[in-house]
Coordinates of C-alpha atoms and ligand atoms in Angstrom, one line a residue:
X141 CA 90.8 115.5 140.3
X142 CA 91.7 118.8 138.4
X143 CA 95.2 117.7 136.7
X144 CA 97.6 120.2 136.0
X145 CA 98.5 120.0 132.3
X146 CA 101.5 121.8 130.7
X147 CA 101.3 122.6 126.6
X148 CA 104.5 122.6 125.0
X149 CA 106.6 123.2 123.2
X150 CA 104.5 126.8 122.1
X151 CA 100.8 127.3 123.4
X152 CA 97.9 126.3 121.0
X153 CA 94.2 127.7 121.7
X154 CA 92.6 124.8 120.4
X155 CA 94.9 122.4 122.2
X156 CA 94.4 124.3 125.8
X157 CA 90.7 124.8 125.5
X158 CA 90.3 120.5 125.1
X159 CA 92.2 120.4 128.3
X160 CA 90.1 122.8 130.1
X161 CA 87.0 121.3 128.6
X162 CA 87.9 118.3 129.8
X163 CA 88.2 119.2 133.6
X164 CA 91.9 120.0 133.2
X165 CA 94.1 123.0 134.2
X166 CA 97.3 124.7 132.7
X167 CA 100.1 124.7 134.7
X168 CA 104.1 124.9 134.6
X169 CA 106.2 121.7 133.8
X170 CA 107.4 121.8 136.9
X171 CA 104.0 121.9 138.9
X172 CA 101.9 119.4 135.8
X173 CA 101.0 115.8 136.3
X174 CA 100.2 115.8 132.4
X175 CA 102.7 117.4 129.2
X176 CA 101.1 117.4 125.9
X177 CA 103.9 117.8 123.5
X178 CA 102.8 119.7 120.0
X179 CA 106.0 119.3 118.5
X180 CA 106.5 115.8 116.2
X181 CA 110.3 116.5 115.8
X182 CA 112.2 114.1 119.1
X183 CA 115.1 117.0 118.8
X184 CA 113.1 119.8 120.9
X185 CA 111.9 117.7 123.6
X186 CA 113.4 118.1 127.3
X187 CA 116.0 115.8 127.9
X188 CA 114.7 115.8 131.7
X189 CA 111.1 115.3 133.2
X190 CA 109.9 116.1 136.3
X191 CA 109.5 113.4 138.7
X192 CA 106.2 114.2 139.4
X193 CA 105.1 114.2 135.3
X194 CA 103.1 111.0 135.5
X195 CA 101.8 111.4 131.7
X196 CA 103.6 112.5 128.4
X197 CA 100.8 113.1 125.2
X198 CA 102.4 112.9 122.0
X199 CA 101.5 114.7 119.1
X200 CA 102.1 112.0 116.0
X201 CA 100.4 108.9 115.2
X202 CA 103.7 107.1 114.3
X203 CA 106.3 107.6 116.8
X204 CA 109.1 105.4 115.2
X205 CA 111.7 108.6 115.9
X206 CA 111.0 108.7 119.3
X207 CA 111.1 105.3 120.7
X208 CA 114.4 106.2 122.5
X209 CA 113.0 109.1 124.4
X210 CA 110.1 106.8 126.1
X211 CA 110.8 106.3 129.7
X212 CA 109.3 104.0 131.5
X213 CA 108.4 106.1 134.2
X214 CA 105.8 107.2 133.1
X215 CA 102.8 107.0 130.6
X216 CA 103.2 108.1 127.2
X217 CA 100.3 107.9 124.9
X218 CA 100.6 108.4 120.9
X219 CA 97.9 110.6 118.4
X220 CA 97.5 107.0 116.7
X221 CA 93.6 106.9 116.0
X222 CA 93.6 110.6 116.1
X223 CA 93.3 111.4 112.4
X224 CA 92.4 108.3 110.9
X225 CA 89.7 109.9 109.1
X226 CA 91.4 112.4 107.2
X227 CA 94.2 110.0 106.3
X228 CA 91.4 107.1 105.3
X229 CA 89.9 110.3 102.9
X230 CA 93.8 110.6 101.0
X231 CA 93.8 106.6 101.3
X232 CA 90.6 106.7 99.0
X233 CA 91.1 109.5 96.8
X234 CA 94.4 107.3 96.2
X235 CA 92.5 104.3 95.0
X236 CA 90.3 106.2 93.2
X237 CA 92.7 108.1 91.4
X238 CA 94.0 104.2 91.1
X239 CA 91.3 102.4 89.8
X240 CA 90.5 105.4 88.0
X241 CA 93.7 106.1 86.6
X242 CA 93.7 109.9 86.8
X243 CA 98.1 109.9 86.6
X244 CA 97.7 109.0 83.8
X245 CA 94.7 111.4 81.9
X246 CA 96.6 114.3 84.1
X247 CA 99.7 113.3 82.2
X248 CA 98.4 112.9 78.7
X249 CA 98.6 115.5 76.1
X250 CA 96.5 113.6 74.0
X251 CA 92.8 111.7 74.0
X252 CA 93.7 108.8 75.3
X253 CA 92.0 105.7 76.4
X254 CA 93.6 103.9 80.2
X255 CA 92.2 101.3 81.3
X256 CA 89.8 102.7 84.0
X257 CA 87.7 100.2 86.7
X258 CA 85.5 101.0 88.7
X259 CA 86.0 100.5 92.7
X260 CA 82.6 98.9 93.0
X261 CA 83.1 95.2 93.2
X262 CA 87.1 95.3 93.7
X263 CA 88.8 93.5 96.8
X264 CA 90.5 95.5 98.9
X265 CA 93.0 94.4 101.8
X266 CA 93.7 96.9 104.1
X267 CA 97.6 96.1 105.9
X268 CA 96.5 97.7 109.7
X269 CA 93.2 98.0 110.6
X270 CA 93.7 100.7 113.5
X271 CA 92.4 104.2 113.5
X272 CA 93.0 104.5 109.6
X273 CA 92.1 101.0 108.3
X274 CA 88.5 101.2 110.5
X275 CA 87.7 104.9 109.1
X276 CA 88.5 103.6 105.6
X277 CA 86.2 100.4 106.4
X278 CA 84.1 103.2 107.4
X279 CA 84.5 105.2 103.9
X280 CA 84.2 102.0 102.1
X281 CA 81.2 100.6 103.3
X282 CA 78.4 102.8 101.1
X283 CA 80.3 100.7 97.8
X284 CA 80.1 96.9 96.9
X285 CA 83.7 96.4 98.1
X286 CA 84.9 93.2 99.9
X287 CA 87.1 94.3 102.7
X288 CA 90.1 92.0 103.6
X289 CA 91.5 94.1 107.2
X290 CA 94.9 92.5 108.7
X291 CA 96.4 93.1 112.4
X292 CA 99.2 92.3 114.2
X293 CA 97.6 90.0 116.5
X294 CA 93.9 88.8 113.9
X295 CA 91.5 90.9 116.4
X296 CA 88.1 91.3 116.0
X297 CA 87.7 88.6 112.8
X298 CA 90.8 90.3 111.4
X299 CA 94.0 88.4 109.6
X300 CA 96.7 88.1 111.7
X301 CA 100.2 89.6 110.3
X302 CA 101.7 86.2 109.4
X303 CA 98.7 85.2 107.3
X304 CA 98.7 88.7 105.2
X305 CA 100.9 87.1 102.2
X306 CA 97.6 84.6 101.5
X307 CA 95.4 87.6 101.2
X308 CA 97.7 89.5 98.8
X309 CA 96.5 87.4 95.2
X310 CA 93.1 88.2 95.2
X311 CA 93.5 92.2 96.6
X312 CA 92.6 94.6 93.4
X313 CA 93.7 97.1 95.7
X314 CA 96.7 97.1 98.8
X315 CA 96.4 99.9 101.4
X316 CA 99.2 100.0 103.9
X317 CA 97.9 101.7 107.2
X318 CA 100.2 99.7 109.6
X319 CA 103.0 101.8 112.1
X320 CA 106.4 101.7 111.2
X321 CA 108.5 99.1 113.5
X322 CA 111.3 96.7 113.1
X323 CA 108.5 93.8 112.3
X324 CA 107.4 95.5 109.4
X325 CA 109.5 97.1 107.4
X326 CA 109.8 96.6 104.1
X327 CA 106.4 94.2 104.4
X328 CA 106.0 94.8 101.1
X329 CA 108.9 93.2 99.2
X330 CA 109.9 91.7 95.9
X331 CA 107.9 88.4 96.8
X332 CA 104.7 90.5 97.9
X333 CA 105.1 92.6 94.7
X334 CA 105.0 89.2 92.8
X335 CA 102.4 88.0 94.9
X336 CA 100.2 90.5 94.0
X337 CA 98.0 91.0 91.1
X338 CA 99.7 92.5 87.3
X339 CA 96.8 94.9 88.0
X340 CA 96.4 95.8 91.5
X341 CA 97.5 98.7 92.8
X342 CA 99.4 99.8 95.8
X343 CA 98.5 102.1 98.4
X344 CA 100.7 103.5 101.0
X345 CA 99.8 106.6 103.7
X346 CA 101.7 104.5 106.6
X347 CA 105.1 105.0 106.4
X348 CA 107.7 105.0 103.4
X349 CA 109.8 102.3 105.1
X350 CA 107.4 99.2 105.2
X351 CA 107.4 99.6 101.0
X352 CA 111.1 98.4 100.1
X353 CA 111.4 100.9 97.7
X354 CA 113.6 99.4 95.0
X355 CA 111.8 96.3 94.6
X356 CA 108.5 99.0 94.1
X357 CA 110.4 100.5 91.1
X358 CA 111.4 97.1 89.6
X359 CA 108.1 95.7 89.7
X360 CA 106.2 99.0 88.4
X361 CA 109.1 99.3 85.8
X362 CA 108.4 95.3 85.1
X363 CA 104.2 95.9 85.0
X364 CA 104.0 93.0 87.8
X365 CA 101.6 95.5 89.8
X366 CA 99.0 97.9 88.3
X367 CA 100.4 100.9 89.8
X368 CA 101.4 102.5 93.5
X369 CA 100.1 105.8 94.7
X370 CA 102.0 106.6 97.7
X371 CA 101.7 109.4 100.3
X372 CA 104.6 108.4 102.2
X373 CA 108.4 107.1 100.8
X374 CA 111.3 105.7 101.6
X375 CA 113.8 108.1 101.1
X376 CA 111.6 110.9 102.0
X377 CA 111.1 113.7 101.0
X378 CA 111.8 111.5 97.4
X379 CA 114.6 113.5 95.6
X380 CA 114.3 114.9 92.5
X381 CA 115.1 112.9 89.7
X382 CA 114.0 109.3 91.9
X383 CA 112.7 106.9 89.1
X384 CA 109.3 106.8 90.7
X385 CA 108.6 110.5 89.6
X386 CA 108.8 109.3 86.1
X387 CA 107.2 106.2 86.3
X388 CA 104.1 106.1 84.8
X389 CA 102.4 103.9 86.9
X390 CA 103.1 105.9 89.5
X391 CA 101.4 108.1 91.8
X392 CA 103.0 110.7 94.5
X393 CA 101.2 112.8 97.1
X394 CA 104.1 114.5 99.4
X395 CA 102.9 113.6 102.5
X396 CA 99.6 115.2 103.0
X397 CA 97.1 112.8 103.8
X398 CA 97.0 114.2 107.1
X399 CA 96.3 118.2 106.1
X400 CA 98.5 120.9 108.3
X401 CA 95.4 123.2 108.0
X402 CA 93.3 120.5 110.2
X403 CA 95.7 118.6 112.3
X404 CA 95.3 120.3 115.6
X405 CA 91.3 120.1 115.3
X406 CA 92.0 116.5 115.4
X407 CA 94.6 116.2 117.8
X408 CA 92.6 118.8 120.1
X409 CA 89.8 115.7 120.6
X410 CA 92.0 113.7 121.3
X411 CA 93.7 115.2 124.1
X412 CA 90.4 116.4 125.3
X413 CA 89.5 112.4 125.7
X414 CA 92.8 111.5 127.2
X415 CA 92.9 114.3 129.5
X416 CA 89.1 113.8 130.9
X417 CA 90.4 109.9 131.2
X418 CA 93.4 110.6 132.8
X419 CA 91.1 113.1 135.2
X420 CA 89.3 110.1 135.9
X421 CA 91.6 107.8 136.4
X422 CA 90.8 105.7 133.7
X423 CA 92.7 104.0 130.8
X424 CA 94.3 106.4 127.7
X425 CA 93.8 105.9 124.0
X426 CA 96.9 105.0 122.0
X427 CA 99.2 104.2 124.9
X428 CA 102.7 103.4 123.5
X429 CA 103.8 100.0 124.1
X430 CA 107.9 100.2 123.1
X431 CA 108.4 96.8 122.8
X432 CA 106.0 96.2 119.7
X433 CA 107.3 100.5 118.1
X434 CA 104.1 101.5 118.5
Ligands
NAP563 N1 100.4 109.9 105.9 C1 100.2 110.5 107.0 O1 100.1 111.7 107.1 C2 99.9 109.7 108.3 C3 99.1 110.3 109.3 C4 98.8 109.5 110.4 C5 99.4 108.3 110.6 N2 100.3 107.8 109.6 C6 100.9 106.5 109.8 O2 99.9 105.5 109.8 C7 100.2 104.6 110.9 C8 98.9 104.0 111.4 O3 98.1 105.0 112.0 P1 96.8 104.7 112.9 O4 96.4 106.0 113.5 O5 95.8 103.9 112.1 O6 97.5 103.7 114.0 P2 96.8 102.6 114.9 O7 95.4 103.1 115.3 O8 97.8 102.3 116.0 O9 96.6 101.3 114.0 C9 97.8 100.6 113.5 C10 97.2 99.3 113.0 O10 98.3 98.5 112.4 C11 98.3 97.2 112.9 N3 99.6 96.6 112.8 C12 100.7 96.7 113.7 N4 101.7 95.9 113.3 C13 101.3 95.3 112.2 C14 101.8 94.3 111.3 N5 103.1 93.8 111.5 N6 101.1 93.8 110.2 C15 99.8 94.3 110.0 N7 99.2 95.2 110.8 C16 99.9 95.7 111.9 C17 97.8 97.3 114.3 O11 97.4 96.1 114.8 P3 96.7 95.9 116.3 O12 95.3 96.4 116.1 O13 96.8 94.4 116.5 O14 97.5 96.7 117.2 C18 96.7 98.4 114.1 O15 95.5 97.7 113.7 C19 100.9 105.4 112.0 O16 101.8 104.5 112.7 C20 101.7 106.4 111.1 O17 103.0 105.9 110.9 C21 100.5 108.5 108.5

């Protein structure tokens, strides 16, 4: 079968040539079997499908903002997976910049002497062990690091969700890589905050919401964590003049773990994959299952 894809809501080279590479063919919405949206903002998208779309391609890896636009029928698939490498990079240049406590020597104006570790040796628990957590596993695995990886569900020798708050003493560092849904936001709380090492550090490049935010700046402002470099936050963008900019023990990238400049490469193999599966009749990465937000 030869699907007839439409690319929307503008046309994209790299995203056309993965469906053509993968057996596909461009076509109008009305004539496609297949739409791969490339815009990440709900607002643009059509309010009506045509009946014959059988498969909707979405271009973000969390797609919290657009659970109330999934039909069901039809197939929509997600870019979770999709650029879990380049987020898993930002994830450990965060705990690097953690361990090694570069906020703080790019802040000085002195010599000064913070008390740098070394990541070798440290525990690290990794909240989500999807496309992200696994290419971090992946990024980890050349150090002496013990991994701690937590699910939803505990697969593949994993912690399930309800037994993360056991794992959270003994983690030097905390990387959230889990979607955002009603289950977890705000995982990380007061009691987790408490629960956690005076010297661990916080990682988030999820989402802002599963970090309750004001119970972050308490417990930095208290020293009951080591520090939190965060890629994502909740408000976002983080107005000026939000206690976490001036907080010391605190990092802020603005969202750009996952770079513009590279993001369509990496979308671009995943829609090849999808479309050559969906050409074949066979199962789709990252369908979205709206019950579970993700
Ligand atoms: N900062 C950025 O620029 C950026 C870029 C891309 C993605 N993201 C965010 O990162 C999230 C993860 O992306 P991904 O590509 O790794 O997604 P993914 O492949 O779907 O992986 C998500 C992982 O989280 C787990 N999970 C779900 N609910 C959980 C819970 N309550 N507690 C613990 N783990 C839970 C899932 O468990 P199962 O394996 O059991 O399903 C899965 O292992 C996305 O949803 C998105 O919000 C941010």
């Amino acid at each position: 079968m030869q699907p007839v894809v439409h690319v929307a809501p503008e046309s994209d080279r790299a995203i056309e040539d993965a469906v053509l590479a993968a057996g596909g063919r461009i076509g109008p919405l009305e004539e496609a079997a297949a739409l791969i949206w490339l815009d990440s903002n709900p607002e643009s998208f059509p309010d009506a499908l045509p009946d014959g779309l059988r498969w909707v391609q979405l271009p973000s890896a969390g797609v919290e903002t657009w659970l109330d636009r999934i039909d069901r029928e039809r197939l929509w698939t997600s870019a979770a997976g999709a650029y879990g490498l380049p987020v898993a990079e930002h994830a450990l240049t965060l705990m690097l910049a953690g361990a090694r406590r570069l906020a703080d020597c790019a802040r000085a104006a002195t010599w000064t002497a913070p008390p740098v570790r070394p990541l070798d040796g440290a525990t690290v628990l990794i909240i989500g062990a999807g496309g992200i957590g696994r290419a971090l596993m992946r990024l980890l695995a050349p150090l002496d690091v013990r991994v701690v990886a937590v699910t939803r569900r505990g697969r593949d020798g994993t912690l399930p969700a309800e037994r993360m708050p056991e794992a959270l003493p003994e983690a030097d560092h905390v990387v959230i890589a889990a979607p955002a849904t009603a289950g977890t936001r705000h995982l990380i709380g007061a009691s987790e905050l408490d629960a956690m090492r005076d010297d661990a550090w916080l990682v988030n490049v999820a989402r802002g919401s599963l970090v309750d935010t004001d119970a972050l700046v308490d417990a930095l402002a208290r020293g009951a964590i080591g520090g939190a470099a965060l890629d994502v936050t909740d408000p976002e963008p983080l107005p000026d003049g939000h206690p976490l900019w001036s907080e010391p023990r605190a990092l802020i990238t603005p969202h750009v773990a996952n770079p513009a400049a590279t993001l369509r490469r990496y979308l671009a193999r995943h829609v090849q994959e999808n479309v050559a599966r969906f050409a074949k009749g066979e199962a789709l990465l990252s369908p979205i299952d709206p019950e579970a937000g993700y």
